[in-house]
PDB file of C-alpha atoms and ligand atoms in Angstrom:
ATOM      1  CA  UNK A   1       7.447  -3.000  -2.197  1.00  0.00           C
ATOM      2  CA  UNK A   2      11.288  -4.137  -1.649  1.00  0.00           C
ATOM      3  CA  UNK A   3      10.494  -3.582   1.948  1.00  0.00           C
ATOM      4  CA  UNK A   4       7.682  -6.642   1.808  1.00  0.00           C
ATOM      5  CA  UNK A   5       8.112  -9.586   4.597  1.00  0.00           C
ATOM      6  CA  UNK A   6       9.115 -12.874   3.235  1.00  0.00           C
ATOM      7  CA  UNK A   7       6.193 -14.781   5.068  1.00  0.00           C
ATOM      8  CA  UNK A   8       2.678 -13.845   5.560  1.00  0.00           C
ATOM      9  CA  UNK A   9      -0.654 -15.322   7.113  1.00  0.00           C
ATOM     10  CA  UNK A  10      -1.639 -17.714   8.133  1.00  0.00           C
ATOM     11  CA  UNK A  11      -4.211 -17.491   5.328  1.00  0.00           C
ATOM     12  CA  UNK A  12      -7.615 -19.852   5.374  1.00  0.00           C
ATOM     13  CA  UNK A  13      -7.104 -22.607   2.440  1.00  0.00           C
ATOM     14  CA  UNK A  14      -9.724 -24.601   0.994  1.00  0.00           C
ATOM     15  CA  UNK A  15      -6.904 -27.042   0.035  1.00  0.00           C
ATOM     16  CA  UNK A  16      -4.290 -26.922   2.360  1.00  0.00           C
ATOM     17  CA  UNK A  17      -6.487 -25.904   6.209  1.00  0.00           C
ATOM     18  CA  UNK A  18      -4.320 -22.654   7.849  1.00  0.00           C
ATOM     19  CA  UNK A  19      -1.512 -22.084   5.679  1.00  0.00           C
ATOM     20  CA  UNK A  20       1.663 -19.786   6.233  1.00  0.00           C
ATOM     21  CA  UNK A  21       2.948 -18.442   3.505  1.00  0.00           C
ATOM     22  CA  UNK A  22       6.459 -17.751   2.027  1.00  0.00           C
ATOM     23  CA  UNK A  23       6.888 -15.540  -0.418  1.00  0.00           C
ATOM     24  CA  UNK A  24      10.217 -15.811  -2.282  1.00  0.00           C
ATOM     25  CA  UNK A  25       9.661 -12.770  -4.631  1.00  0.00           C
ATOM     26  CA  UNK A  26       8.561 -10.295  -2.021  1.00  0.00           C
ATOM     27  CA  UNK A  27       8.439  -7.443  -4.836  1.00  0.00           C
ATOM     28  CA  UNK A  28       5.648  -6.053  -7.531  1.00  0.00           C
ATOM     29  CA  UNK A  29       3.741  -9.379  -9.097  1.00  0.00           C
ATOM     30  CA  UNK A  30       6.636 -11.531 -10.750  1.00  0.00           C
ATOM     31  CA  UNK A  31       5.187 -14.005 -12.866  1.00  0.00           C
ATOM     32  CA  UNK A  32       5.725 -15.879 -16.283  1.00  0.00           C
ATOM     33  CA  UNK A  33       2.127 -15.655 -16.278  1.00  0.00           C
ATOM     34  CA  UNK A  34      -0.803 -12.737 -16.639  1.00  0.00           C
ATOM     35  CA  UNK A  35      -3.738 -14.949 -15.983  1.00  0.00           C
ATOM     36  CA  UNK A  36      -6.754 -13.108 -16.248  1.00  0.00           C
ATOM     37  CA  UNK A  37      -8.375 -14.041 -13.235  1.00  0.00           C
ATOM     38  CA  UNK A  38      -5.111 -12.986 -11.064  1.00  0.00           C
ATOM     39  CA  UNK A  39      -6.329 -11.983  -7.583  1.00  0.00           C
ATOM     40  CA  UNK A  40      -3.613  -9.915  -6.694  1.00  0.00           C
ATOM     41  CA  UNK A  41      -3.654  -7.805 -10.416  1.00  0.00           C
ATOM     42  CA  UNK A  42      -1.773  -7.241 -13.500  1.00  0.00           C
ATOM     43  CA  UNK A  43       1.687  -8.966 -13.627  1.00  0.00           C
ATOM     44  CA  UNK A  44       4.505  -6.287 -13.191  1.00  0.00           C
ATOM     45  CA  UNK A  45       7.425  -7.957 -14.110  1.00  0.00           C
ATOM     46  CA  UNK A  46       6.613 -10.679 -16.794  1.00  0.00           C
ATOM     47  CA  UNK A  47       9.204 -13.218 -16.954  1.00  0.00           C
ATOM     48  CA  UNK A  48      10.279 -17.287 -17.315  1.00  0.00           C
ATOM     49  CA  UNK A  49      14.095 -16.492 -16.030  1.00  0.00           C
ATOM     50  CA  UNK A  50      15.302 -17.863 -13.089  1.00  0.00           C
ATOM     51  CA  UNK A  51      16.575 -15.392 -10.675  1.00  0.00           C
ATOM     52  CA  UNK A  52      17.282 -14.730  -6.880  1.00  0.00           C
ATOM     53  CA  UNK A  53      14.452 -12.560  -5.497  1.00  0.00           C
ATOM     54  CA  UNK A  54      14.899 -12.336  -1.437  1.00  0.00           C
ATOM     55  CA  UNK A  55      17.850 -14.089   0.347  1.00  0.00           C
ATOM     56  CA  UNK A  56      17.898 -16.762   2.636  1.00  0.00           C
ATOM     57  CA  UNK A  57      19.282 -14.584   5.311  1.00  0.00           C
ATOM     58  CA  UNK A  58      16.132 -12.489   5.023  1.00  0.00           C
ATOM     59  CA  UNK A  59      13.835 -15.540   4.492  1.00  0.00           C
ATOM     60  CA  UNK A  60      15.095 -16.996   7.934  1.00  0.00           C
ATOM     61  CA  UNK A  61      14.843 -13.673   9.798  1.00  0.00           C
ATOM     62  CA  UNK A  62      11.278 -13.223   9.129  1.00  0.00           C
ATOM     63  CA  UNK A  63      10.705 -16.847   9.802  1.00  0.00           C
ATOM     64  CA  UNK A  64      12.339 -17.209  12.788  1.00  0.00           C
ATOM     65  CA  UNK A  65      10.260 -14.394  14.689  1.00  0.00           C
ATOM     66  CA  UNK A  66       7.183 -16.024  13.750  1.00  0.00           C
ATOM     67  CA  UNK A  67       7.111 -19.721  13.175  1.00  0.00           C
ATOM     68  CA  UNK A  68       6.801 -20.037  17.549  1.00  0.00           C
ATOM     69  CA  UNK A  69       3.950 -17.816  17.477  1.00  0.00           C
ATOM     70  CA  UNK A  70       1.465 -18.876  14.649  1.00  0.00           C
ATOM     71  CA  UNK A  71      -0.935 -22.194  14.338  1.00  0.00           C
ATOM     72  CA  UNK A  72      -0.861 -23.515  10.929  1.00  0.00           C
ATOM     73  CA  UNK A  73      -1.250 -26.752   8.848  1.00  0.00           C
ATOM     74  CA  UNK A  74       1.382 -26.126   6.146  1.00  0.00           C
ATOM     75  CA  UNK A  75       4.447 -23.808   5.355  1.00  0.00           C
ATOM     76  CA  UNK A  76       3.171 -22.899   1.157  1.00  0.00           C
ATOM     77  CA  UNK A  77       5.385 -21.519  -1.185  1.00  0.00           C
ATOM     78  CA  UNK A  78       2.773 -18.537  -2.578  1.00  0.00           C
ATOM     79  CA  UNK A  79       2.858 -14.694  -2.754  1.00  0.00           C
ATOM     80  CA  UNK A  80       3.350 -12.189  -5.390  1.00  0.00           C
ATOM     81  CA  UNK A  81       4.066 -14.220  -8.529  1.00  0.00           C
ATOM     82  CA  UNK A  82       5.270 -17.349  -9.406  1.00  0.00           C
ATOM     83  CA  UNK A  83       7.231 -18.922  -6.577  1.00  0.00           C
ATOM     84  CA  UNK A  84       9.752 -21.261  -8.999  1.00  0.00           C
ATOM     85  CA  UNK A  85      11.025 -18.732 -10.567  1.00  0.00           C
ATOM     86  CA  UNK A  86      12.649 -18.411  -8.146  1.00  0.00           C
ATOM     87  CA  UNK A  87      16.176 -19.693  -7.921  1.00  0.00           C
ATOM     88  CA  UNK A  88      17.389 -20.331  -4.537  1.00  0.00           C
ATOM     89  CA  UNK A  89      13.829 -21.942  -3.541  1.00  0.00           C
ATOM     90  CA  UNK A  90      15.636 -25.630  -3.281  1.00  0.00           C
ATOM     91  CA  UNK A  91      17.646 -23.434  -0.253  1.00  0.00           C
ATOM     92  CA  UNK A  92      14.754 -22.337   0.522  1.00  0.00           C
ATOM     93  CA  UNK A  93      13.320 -25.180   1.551  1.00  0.00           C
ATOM     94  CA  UNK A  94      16.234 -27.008   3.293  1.00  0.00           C
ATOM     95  CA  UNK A  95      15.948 -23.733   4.789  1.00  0.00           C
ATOM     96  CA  UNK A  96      12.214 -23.830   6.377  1.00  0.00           C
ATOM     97  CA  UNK A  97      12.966 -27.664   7.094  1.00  0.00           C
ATOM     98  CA  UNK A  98      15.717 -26.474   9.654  1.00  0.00           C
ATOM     99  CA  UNK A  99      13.387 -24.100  11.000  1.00  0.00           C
ATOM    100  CA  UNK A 100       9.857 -26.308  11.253  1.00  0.00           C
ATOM    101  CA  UNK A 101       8.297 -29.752  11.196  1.00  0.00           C
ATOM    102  CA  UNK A 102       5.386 -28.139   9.247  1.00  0.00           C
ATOM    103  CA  UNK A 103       4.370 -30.143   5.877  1.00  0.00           C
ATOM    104  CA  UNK A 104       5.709 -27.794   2.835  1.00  0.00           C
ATOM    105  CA  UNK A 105       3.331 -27.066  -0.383  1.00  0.00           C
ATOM    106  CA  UNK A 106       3.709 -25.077  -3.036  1.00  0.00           C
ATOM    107  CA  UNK A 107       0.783 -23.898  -5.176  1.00  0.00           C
ATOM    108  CA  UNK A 108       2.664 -23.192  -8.799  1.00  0.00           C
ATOM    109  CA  UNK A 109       1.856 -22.114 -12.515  1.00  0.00           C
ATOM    110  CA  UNK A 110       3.663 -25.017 -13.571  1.00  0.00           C
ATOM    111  CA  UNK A 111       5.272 -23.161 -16.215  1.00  0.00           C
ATOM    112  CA  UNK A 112       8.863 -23.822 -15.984  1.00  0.00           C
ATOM    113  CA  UNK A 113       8.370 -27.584 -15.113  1.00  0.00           C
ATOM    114  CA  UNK A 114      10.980 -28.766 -18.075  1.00  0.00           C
ATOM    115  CA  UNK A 115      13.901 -27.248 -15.886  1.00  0.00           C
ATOM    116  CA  UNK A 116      15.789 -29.440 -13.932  1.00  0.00           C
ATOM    117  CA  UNK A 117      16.721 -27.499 -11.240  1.00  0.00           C
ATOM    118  CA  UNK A 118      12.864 -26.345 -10.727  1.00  0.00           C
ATOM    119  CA  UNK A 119      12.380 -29.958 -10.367  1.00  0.00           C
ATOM    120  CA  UNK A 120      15.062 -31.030  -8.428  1.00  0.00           C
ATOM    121  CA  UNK A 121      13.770 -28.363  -5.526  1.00  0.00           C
ATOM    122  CA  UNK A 122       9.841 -29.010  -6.201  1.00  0.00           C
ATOM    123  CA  UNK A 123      10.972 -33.217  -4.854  1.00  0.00           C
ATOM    124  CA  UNK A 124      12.252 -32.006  -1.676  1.00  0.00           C
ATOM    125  CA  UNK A 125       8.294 -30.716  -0.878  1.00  0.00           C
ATOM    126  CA  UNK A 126       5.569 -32.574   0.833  1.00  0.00           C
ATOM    127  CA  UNK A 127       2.754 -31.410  -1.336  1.00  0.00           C
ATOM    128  CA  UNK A 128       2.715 -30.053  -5.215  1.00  0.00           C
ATOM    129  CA  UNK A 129      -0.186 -27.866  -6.264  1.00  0.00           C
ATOM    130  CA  UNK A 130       0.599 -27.247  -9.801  1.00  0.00           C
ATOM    131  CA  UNK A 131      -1.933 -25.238 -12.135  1.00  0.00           C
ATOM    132  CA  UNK A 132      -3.577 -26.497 -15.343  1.00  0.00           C
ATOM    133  CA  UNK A 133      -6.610 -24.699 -16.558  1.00  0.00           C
ATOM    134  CA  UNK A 134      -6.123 -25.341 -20.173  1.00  0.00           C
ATOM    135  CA  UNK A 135      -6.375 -28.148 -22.700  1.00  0.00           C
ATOM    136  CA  UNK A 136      -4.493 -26.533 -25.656  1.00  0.00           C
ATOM    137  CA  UNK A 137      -2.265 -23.362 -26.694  1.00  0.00           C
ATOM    138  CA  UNK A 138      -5.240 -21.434 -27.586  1.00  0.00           C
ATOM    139  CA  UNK A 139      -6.691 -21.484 -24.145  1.00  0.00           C
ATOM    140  CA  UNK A 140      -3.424 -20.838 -22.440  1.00  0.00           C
ATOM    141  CA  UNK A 141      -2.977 -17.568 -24.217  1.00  0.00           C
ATOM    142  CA  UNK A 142      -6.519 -16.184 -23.655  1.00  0.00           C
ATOM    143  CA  UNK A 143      -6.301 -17.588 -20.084  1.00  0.00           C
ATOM    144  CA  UNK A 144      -3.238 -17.257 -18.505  1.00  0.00           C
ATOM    145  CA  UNK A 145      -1.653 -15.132 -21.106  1.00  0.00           C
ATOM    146  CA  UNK A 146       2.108 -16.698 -20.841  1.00  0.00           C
ATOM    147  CA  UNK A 147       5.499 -15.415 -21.473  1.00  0.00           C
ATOM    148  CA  UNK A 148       6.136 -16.834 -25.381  1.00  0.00           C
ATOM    149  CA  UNK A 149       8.607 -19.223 -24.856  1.00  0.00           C
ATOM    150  CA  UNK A 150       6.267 -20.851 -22.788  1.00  0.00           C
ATOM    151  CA  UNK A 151       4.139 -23.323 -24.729  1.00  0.00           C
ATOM    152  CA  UNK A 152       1.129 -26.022 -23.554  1.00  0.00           C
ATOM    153  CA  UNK A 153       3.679 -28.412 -24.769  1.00  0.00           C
ATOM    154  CA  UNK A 154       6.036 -27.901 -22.696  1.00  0.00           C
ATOM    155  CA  UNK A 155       3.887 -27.514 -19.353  1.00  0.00           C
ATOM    156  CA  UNK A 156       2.172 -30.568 -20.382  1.00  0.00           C
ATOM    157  CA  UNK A 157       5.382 -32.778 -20.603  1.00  0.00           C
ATOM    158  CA  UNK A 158       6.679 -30.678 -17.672  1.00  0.00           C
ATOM    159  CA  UNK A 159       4.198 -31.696 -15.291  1.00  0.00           C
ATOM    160  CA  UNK A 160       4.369 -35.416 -16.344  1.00  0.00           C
ATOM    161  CA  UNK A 161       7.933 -34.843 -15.947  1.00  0.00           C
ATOM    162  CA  UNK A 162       7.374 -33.962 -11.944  1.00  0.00           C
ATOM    163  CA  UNK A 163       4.385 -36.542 -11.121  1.00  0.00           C
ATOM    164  CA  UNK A 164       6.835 -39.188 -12.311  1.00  0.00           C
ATOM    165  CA  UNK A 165       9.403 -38.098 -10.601  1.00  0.00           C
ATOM    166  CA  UNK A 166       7.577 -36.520  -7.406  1.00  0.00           C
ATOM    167  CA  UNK A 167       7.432 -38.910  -4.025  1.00  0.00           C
ATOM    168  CA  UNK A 168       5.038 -36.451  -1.809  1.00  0.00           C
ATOM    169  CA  UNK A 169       1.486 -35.825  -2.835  1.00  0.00           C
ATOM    170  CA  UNK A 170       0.517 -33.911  -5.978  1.00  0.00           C
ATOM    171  CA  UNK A 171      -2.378 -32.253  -6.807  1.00  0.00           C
ATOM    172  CA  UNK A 172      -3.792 -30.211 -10.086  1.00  0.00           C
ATOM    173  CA  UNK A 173      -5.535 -27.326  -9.908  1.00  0.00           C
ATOM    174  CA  UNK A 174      -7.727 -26.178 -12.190  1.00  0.00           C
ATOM    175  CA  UNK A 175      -9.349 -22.720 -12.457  1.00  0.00           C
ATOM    176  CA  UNK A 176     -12.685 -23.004 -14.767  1.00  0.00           C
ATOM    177  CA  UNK A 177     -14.315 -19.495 -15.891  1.00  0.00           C
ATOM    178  CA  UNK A 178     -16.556 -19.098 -18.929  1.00  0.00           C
ATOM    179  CA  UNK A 179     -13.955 -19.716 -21.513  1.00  0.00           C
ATOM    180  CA  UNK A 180     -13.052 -23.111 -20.363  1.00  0.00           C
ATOM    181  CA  UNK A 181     -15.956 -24.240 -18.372  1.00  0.00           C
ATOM    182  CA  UNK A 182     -17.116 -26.168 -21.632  1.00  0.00           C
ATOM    183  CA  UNK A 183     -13.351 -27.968 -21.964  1.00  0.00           C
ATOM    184  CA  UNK A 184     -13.794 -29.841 -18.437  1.00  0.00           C
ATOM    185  CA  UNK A 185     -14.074 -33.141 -20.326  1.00  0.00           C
ATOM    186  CA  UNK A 186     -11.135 -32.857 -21.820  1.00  0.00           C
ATOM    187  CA  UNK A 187      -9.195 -31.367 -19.014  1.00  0.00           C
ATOM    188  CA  UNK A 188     -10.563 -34.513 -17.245  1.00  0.00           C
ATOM    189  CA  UNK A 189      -8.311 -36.678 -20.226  1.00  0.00           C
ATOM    190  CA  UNK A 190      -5.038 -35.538 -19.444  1.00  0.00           C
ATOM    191  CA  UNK A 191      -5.766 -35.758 -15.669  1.00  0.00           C
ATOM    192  CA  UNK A 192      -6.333 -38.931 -16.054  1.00  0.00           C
ATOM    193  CA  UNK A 193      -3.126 -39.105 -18.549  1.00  0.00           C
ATOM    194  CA  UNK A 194      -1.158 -37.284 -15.635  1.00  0.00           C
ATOM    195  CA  UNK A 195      -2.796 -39.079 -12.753  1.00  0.00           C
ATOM    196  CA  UNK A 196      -2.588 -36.650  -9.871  1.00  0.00           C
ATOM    197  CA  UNK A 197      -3.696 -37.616  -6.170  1.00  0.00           C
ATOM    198  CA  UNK A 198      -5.839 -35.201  -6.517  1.00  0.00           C
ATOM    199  CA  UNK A 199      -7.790 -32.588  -8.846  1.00  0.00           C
ATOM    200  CA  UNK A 200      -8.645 -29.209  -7.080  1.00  0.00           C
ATOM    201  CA  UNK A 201     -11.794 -28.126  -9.264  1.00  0.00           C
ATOM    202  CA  UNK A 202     -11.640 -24.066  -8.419  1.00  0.00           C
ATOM    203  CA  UNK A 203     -13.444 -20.795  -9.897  1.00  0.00           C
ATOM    204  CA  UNK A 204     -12.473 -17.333  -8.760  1.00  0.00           C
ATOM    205  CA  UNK A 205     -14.884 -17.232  -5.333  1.00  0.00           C
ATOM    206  CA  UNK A 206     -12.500 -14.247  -4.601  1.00  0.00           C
ATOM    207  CA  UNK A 207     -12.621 -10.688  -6.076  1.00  0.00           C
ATOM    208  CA  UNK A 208     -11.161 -10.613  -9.569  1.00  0.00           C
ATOM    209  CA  UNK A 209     -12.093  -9.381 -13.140  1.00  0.00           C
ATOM    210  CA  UNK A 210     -13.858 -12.825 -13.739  1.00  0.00           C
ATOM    211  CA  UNK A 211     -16.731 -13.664 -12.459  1.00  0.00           C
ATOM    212  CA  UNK A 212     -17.174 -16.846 -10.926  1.00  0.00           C
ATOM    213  CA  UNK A 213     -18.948 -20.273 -12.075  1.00  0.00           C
ATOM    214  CA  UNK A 214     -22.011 -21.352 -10.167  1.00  0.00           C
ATOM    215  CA  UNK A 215     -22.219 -24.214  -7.836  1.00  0.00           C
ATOM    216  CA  UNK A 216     -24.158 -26.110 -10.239  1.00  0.00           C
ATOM    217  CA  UNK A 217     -21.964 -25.259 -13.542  1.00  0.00           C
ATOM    218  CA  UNK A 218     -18.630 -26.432 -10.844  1.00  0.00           C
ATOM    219  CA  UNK A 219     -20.636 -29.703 -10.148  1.00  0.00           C
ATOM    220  CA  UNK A 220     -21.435 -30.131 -13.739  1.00  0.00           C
ATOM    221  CA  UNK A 221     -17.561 -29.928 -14.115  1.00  0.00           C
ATOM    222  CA  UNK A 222     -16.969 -32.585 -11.522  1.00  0.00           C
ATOM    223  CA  UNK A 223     -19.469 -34.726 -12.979  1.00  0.00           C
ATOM    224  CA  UNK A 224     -16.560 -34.772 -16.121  1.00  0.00           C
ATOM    225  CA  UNK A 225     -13.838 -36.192 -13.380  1.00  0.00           C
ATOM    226  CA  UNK A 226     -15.077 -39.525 -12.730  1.00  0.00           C
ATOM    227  CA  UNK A 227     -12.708 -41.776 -11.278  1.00  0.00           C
ATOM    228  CA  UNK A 228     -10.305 -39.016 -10.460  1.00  0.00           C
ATOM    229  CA  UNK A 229     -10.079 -37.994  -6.777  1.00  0.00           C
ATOM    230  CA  UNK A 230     -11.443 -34.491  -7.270  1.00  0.00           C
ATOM    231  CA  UNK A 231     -12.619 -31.959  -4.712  1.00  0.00           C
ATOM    232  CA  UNK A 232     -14.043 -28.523  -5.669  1.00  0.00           C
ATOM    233  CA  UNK A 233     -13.990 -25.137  -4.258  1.00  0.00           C
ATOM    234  CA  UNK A 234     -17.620 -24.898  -2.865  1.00  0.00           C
ATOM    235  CA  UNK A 235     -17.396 -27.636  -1.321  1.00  0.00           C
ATOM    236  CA  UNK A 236     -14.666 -27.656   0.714  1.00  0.00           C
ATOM    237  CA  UNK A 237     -14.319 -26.198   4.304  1.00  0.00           C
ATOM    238  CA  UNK A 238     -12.272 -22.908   5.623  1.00  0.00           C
ATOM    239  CA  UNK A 239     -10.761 -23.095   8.715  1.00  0.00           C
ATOM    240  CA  UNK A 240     -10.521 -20.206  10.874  1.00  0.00           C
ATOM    241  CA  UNK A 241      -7.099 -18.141  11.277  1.00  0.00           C
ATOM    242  CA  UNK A 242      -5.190 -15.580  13.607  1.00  0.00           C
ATOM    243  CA  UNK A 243      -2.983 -13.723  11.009  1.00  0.00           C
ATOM    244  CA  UNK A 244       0.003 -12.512  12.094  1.00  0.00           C
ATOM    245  CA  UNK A 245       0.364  -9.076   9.864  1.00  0.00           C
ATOM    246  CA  UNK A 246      -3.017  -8.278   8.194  1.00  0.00           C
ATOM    247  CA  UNK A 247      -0.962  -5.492   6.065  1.00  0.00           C
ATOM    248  CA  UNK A 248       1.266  -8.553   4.834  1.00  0.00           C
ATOM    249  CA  UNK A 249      -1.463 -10.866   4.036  1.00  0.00           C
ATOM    250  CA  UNK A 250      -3.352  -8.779   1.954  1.00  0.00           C
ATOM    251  CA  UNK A 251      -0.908  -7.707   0.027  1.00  0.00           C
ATOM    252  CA  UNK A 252      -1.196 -11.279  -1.515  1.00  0.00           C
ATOM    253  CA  UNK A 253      -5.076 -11.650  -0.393  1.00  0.00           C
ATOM    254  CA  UNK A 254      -6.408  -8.527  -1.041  1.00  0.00           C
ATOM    255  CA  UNK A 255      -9.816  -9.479   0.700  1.00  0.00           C
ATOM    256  CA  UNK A 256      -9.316 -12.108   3.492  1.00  0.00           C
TER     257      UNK A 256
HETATM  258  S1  LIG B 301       0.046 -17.891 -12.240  1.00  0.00           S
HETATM  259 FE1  LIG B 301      -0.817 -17.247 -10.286  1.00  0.00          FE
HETATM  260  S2  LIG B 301       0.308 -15.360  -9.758  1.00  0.00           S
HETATM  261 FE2  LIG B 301       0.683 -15.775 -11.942  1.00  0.00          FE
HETATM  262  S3  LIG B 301      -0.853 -14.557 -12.990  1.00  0.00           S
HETATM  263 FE3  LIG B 301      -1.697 -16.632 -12.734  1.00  0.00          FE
HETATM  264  S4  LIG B 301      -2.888 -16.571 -10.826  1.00  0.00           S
HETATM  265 FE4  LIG B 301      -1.553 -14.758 -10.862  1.00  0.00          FE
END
């Protein structure tokens, strides 16, 4: 797995149009989370500590032979885990600037929000994805399962922390399955408390151990986000894409 490419795709987004990814772990899954709906499996390594997964030098080799060749809408910060952990990806992105005029996005757990440095390099993005899928501690440990130093809490006033302080567009996602697909109402409340540009309204369409919502139970959901600028998964179009390394991509989507 050391031997993974830094960037992969361009990958069909119902969010984000053809999106290249960079992945700045690059290794077995990484993530201060274990959600159970994780596309891409159980996480490996299970950790809220900052370190330096991939360096630039390799980030800007395997970006540089492709970023010529491939037709995309944005440059995401994705992949095999949770991309703020880690913590050169303020370099990172100076980096991919240098290289590209492409918008930059990152789709995040929003887990380690309350550190500065994560949100001094999430400002320097166009576009903020950042996950919530539950309205209290309970639901955050049966959902996504969390590191224990990381509490609702603390994501909550973390992502308040970034939308106040963010200047590019920032969206929440949230992921409804059966055990929060009755909370939508009051996942709706601290959207409105957190006031997004956008709320992504998503179920797991993709393979997984969860099994998705219907269309009607999703627009039932939206029905709870009035007022709110929210989009959902069924709705929204997929563009097509040429991929550059199938291997690559599905590493990170096993089925595209
Ligand atoms: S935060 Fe993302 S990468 Fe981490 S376990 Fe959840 S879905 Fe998977």
């Amino acid at each position: 797995m050391v031997n993974m490419k830094t960037v992969y795709g361009p990958v069909p987004s119902w969010r984000l149009g053809r999106s290249l990814g960079i992945d700045v772990i690059a290794r077995e899954k990484t993530c201060s989370f274990d959600c159970v709906y994780c596309q891409i499996g159980r996480t490996k390594n299970k950790t809220c500590k900052l370190q330096e997964f991939i360096s630039l030098k390799r980030l800007e080799k395997d970006l540089s032979e492709v970023i010529n060749k491939v037709k995309a809408d944005y440059i995401t910060f994705s992949g095999m885990g949770e991309p703020t952990l880690a913590s050169n990806l303020g370099q990172a992105i100076d980096l991919i600037r240098g290289l590209s005029d492409l918008p930059i996005a990152i789709l995040t757990n929003s887990s380690v929000f309350s550190i500065k440095e994560v949100r001094e390099a999430l400002s320097k993005l166009d576009f903020i994805v950042a996950k919530l899928d539950a309205p209290n501690e309970k639901l955050l440990r049966e959902i996504n399962i969390p590191v224990k130093e990381i509490t609702f809490d603390k994501i909550l006033d973390g992502i308040k922390a970034v939308k106040n302080e963010f200047n590019g567009k920032f969206a929440l996602q949230m992921m409804f399955i059966d055990k929060n697909k009755n909370y939508a109402s009051e996942l709706a409340n601290l959207a409105r408390e957190i006031e997004p540009d956008e709320v992504q309204i998503d179920t797991p369409l993709r393979p997984c151990p969860v099994k998705p919502l219907s269309q009607k139970e999703i627009e039932k959901i939206k029905s709870e986000f009035k007022g709110l600028n929210a989009i959902t998964v069924y709705e929204a179009k997929r563009p097509k894409v040429e991929v550059i390394d199938l291997r690559e991509t599905r590493k990170r989507r096993p089925k595209l």
